[in-house]
GROMACS .gro file of C-alpha atoms in nm:
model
  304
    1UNK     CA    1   2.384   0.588  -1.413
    2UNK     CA    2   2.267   0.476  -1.066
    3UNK     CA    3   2.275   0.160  -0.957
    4UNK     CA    4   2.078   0.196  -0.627
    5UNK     CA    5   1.699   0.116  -0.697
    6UNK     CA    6   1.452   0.233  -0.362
    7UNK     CA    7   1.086   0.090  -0.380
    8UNK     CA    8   0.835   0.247  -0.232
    9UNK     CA    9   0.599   0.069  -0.137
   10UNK     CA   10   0.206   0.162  -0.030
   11UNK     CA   11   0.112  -0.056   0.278
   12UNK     CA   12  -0.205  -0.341   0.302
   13UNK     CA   13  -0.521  -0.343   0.530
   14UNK     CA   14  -0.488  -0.698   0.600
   15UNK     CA   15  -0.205  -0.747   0.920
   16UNK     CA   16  -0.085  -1.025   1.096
   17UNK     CA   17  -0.199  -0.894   1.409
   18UNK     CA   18  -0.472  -0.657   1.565
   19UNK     CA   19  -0.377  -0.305   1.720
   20UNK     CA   20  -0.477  -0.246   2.036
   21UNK     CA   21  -0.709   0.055   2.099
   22UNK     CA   22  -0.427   0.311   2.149
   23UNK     CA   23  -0.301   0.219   1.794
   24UNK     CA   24  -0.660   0.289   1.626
   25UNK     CA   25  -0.635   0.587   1.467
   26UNK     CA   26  -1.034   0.652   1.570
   27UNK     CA   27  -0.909   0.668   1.938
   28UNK     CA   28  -0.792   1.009   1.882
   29UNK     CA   29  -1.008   1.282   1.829
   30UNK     CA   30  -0.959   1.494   1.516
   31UNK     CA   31  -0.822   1.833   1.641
   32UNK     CA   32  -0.487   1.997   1.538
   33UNK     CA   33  -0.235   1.809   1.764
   34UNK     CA   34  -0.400   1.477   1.643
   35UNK     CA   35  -0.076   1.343   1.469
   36UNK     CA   36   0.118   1.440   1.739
   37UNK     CA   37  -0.034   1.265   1.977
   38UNK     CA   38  -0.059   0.973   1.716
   39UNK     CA   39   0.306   0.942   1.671
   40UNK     CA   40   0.371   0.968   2.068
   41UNK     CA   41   0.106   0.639   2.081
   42UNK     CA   42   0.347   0.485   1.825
   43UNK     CA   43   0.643   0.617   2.026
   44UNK     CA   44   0.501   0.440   2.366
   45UNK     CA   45   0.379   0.099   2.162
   46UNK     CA   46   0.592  -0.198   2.213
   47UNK     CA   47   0.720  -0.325   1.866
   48UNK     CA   48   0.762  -0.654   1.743
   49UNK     CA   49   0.720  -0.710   1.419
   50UNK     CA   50   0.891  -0.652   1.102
   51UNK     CA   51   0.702  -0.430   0.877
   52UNK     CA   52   0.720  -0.601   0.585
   53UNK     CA   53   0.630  -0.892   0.760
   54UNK     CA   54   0.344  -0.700   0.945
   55UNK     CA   55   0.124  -0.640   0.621
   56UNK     CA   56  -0.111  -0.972   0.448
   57UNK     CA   57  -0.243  -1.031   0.104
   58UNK     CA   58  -0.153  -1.039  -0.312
   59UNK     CA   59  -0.057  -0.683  -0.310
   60UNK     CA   60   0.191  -0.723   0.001
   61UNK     CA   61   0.298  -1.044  -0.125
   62UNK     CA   62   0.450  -0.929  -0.481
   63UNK     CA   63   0.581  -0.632  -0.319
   64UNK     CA   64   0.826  -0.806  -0.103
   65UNK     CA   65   0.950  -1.005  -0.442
   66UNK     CA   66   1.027  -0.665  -0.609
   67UNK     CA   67   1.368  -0.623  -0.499
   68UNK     CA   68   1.446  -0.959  -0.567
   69UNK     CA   69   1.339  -0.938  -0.957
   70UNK     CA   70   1.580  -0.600  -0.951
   71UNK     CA   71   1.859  -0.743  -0.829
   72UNK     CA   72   1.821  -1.024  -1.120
   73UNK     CA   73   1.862  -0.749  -1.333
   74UNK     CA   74   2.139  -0.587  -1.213
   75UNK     CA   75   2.083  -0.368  -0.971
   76UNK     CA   76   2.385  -0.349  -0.712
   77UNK     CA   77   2.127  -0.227  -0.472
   78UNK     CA   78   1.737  -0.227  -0.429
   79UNK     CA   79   1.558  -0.135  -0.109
   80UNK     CA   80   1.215  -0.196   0.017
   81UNK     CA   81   0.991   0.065   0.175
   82UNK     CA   82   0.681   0.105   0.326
   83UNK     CA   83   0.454   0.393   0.289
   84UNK     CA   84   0.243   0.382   0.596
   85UNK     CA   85  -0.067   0.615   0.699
   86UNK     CA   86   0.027   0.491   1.054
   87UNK     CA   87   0.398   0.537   1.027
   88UNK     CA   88   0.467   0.738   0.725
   89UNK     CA   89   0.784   0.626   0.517
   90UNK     CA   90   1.007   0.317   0.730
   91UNK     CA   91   1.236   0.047   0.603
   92UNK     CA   92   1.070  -0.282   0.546
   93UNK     CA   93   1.283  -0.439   0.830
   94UNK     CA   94   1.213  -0.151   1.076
   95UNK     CA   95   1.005  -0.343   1.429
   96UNK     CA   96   0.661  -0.196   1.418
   97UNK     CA   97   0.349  -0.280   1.619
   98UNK     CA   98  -0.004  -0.323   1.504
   99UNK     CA   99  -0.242  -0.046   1.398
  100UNK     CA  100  -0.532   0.083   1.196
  101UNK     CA  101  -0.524   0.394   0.969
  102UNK     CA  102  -0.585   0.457   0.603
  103UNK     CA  103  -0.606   0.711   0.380
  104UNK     CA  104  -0.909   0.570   0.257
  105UNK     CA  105  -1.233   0.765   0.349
  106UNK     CA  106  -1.537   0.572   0.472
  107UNK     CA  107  -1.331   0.423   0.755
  108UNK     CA  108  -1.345   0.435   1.082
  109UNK     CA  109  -0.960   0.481   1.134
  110UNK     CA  110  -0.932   0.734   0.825
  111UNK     CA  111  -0.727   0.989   0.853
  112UNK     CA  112  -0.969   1.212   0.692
  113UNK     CA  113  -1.370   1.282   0.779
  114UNK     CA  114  -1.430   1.435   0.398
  115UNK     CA  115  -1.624   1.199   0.207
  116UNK     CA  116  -1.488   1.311  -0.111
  117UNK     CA  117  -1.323   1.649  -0.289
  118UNK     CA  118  -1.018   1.824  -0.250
  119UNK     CA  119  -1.076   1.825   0.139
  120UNK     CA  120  -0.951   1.472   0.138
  121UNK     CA  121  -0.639   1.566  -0.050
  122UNK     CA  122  -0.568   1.836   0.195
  123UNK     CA  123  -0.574   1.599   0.516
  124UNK     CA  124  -0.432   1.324   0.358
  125UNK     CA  125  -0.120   1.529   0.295
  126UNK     CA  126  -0.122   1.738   0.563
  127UNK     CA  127  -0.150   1.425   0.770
  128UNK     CA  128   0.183   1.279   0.544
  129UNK     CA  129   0.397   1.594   0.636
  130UNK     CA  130   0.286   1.559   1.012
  131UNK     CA  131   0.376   1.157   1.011
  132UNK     CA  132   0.641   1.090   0.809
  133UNK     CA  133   0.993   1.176   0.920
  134UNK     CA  134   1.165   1.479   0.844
  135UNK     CA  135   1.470   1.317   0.811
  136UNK     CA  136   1.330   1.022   0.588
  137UNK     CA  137   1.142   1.154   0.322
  138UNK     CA  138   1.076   0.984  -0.023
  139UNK     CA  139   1.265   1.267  -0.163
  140UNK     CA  140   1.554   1.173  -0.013
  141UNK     CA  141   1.541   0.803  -0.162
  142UNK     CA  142   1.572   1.032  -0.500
  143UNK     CA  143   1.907   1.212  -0.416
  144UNK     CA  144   2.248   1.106  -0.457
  145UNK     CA  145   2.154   0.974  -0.861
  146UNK     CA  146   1.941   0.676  -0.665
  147UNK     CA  147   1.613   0.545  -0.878
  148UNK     CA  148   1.276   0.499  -0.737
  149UNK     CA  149   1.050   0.310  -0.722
  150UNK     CA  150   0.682   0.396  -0.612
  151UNK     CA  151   0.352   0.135  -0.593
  152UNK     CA  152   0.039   0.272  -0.450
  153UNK     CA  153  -0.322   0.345  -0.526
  154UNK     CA  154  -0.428   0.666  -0.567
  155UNK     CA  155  -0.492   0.739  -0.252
  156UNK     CA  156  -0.152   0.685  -0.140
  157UNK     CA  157  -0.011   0.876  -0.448
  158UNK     CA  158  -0.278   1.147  -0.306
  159UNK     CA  159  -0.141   1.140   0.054
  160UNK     CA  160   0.292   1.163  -0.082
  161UNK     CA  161   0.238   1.385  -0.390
  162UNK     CA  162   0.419   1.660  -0.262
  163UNK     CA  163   0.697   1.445  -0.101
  164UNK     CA  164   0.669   1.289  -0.453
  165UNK     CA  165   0.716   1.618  -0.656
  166UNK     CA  166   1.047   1.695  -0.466
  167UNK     CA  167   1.164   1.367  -0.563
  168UNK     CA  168   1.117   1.449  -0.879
  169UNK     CA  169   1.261   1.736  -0.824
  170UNK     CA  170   1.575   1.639  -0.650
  171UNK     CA  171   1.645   1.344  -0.873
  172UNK     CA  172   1.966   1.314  -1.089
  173UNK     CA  173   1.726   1.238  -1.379
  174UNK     CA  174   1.398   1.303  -1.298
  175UNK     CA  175   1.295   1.037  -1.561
  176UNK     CA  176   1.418   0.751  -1.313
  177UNK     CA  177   1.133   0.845  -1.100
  178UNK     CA  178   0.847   0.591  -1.176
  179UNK     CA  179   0.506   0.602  -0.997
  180UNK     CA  180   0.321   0.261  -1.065
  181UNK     CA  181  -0.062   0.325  -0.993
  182UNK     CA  182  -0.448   0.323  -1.127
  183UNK     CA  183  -0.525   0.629  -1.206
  184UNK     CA  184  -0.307   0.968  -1.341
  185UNK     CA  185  -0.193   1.196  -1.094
  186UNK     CA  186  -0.240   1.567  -1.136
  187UNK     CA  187   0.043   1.830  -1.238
  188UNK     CA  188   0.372   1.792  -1.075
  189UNK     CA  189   0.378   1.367  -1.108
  190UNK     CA  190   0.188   1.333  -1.442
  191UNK     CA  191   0.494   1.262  -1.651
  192UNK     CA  192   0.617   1.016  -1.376
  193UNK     CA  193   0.316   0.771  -1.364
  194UNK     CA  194   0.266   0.394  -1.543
  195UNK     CA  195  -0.083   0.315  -1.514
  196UNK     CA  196  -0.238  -0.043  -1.408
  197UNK     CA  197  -0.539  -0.123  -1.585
  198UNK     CA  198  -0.791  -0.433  -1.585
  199UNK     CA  199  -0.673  -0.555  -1.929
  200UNK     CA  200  -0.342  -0.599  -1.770
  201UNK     CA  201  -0.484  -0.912  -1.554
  202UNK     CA  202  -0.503  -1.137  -1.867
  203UNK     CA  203  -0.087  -1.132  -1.872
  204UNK     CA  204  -0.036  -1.038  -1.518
  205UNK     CA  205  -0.292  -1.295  -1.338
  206UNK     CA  206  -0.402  -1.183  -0.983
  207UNK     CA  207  -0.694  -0.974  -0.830
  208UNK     CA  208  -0.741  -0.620  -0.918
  209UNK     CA  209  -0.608  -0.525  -0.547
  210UNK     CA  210  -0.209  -0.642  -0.674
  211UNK     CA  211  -0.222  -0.536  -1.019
  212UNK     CA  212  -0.021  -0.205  -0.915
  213UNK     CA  213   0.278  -0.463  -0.744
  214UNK     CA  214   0.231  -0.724  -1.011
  215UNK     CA  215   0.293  -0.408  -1.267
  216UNK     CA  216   0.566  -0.276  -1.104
  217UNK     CA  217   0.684  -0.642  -1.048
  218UNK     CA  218   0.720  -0.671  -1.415
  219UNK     CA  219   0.906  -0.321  -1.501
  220UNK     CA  220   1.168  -0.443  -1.221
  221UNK     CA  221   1.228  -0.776  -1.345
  222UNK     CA  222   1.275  -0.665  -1.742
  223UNK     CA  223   1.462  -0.316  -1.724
  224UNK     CA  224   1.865  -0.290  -1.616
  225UNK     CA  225   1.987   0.028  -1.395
  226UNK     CA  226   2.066   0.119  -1.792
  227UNK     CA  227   1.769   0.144  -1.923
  228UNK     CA  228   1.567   0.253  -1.625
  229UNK     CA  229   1.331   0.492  -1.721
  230UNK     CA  230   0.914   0.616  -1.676
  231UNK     CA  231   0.911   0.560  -2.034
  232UNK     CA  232   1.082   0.222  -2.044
  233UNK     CA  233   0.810   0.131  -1.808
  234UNK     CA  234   0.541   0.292  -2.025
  235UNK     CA  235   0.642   0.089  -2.357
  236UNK     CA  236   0.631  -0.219  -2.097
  237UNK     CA  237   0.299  -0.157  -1.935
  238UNK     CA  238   0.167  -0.091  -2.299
  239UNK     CA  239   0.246  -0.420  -2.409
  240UNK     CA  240   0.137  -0.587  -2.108
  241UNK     CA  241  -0.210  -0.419  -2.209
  242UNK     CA  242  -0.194  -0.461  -2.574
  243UNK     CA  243  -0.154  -0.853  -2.488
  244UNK     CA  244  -0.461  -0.895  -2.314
  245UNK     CA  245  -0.716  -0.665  -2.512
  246UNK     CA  246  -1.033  -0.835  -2.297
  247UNK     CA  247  -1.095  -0.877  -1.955
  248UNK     CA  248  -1.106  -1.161  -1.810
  249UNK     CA  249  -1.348  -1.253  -1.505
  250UNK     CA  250  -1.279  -1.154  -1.182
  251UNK     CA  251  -1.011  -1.352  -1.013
  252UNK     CA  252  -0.997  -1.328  -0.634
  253UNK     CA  253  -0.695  -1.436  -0.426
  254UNK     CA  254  -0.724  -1.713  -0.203
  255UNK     CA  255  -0.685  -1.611   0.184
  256UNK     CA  256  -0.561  -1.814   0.429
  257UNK     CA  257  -0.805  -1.856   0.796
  258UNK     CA  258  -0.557  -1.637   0.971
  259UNK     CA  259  -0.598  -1.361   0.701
  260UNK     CA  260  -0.940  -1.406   0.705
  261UNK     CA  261  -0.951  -1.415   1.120
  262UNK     CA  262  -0.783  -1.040   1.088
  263UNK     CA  263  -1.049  -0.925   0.821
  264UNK     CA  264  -1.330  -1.005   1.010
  265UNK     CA  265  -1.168  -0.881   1.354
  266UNK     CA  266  -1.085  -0.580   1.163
  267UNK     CA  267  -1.476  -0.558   1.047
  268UNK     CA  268  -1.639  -0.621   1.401
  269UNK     CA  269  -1.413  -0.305   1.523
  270UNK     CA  270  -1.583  -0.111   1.255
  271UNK     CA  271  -1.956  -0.187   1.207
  272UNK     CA  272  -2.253  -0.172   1.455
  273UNK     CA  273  -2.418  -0.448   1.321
  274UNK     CA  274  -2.184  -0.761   1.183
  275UNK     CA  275  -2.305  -1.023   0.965
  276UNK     CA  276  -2.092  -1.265   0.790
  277UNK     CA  277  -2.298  -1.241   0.505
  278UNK     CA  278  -2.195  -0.850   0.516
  279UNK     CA  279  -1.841  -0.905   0.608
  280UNK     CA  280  -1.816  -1.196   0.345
  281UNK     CA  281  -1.905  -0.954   0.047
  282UNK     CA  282  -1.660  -0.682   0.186
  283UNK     CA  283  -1.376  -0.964   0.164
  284UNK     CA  284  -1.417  -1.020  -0.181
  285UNK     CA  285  -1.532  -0.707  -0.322
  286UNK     CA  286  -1.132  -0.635  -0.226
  287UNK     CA  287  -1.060  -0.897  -0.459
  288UNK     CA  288  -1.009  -1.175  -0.197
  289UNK     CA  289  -1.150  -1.506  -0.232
  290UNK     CA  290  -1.347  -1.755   0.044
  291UNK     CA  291  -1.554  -2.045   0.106
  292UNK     CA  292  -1.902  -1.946   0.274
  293UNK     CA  293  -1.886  -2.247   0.513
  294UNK     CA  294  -1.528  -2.182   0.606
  295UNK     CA  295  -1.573  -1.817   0.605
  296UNK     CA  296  -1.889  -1.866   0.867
  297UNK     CA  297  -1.702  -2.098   1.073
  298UNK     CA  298  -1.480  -1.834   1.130
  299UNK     CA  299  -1.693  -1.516   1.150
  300UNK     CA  300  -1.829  -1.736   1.433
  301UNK     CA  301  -1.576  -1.834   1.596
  302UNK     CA  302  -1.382  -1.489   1.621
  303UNK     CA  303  -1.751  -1.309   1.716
  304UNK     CA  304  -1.788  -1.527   1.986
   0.00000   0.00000   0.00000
């Protein structure tokens, strides 16, 4: 039985900081050699920040308490990770600098120009083999009878399934491999995932954007390295479901006026015409809540 638990954790949109233009993804021109030329920006960058400092919001927020709740449970070990579109897969206290890329689509800084279909999956992957170390994989957080750990949305699943499968593969017992997300993956990680679902709010509390954390949250903080398992984690996520059989209203997360400063600097990089009206809607159709007044002060004072 290991006693080493490695969380993987998917990254947040909202940062402390903005990137400068080198450290857009949109800078660089799709073409074959874009990564490369990606990672070299990274390489030259200047960095100063703790990654899992680097990263604002719910979802960022319970991730960082994750290890904590394992460690109450017994865990000799448990390790925080990022999974990054910008940097791939780094240590939570590894210096990075400000950027912008997703695996999203419909953003400017996406690392893929498909709308939708399996041309996204093929550049979000190909874009995770090109970024994320050789040397660092997930699948060797898996190896040596360590237990993972892995929180992301789809998307992110998307971008890591094949680092994901080898995990799976390489793991002591591959049922110690648990993917937290909100939707099933396809063949290869099916047996590995514990969905998130609305219901789950009612118990969890939170905006839809943190249910995956506040899910895994709960799996760390009520299984030992004994009884560590995907289907531990099912029977858990079942109850939290079968606890809250209606949904309740939306409930967005407070932001602070320096998370909302980086949303809307974030915004007025990527739309031709800003409104605060517009950019207000975007902010809490993420599932993040603010005043109008205070949010127009704001959009005001950074579009100055």
């Amino acid at each position: 039985m290991g006693s080493v638990l490695n969380i993987v954790a998917a990254c947040a949109d909202l940062k402390r900081a903005a990137p400068t233009a080198s450290l857009r993804l949109r800078a660089h021109r799709r073409g074959p050699d874009r990564a490369k030329r990606w990672v070299a920006a990274l390489r030259d960058a200047k960095p100063t920040t703790p990654a899992g400092e680097l990263y604002l919001g719910s979802h960022w927020t319970m991730c960082r308490d994750v290890p904590a709740a394992a460690l109450a449970m017994g865990w000799k070990e448990a390790h925080l990770w990022v999974a990054s579109a910008g940097y791939g897969l780094i240590p939570a206290g590894r210096l990075v600098s400000a950027y912008s890329a997703t695996f999203a689509v419909g953003n400017a800084d996406s690392v893929s120009s498909a709308a939708s279909g399996a041309g996204v999956s093929l550049d979000r992957r190909a874009w995770w083999r090109a970024v994320c170390s050789k040397q660092r994989s997930i699948a060797s957080l898996a190896a040596n009878g360590a237990s993972l750990l892995f929180i992301g949305s789809p998307a992110y699943v998307d971008a890591a399934h094949e680092d994901l499968e080898v995990a799976v593969s390489v793991a002591k017992n591959s049922r110690r491999v648990v993917v937290v997300t909100s939707r099933g993956a396809s063949d290869g990680l099916a047996d590995q995932v514990v969905l998130s679902t609305g219901p789950m709010r009612t118990d969890l509390g939170g905006a839809m954007t943190s249910l995956n954390a506040r899910l895994a949250h709960r799996v760390a903080g009520t299984l030992t390295p004994r009884e560590w398992s995907v289907d531990a984690a099912r029977t858990i996520a079942a109850e939290v479901e079968s606890s809250a059989p209606l949904i309740e209203p939306l409930v967005r997360a407070p932001v602070t006026d320096e998370e909302a400063r980086a949303f809307i600097r974030r915004e007025l990089r990527a739309v031709d015409r800003p409104s605060a009206s517009k950019f207000l809607r975007r902010l809490r159709d993420a599932g993040h809540a603010c005043e109008q007044k205070r949010f127009g002060r704001l959009f005001r004072q950074e579009s100055a």
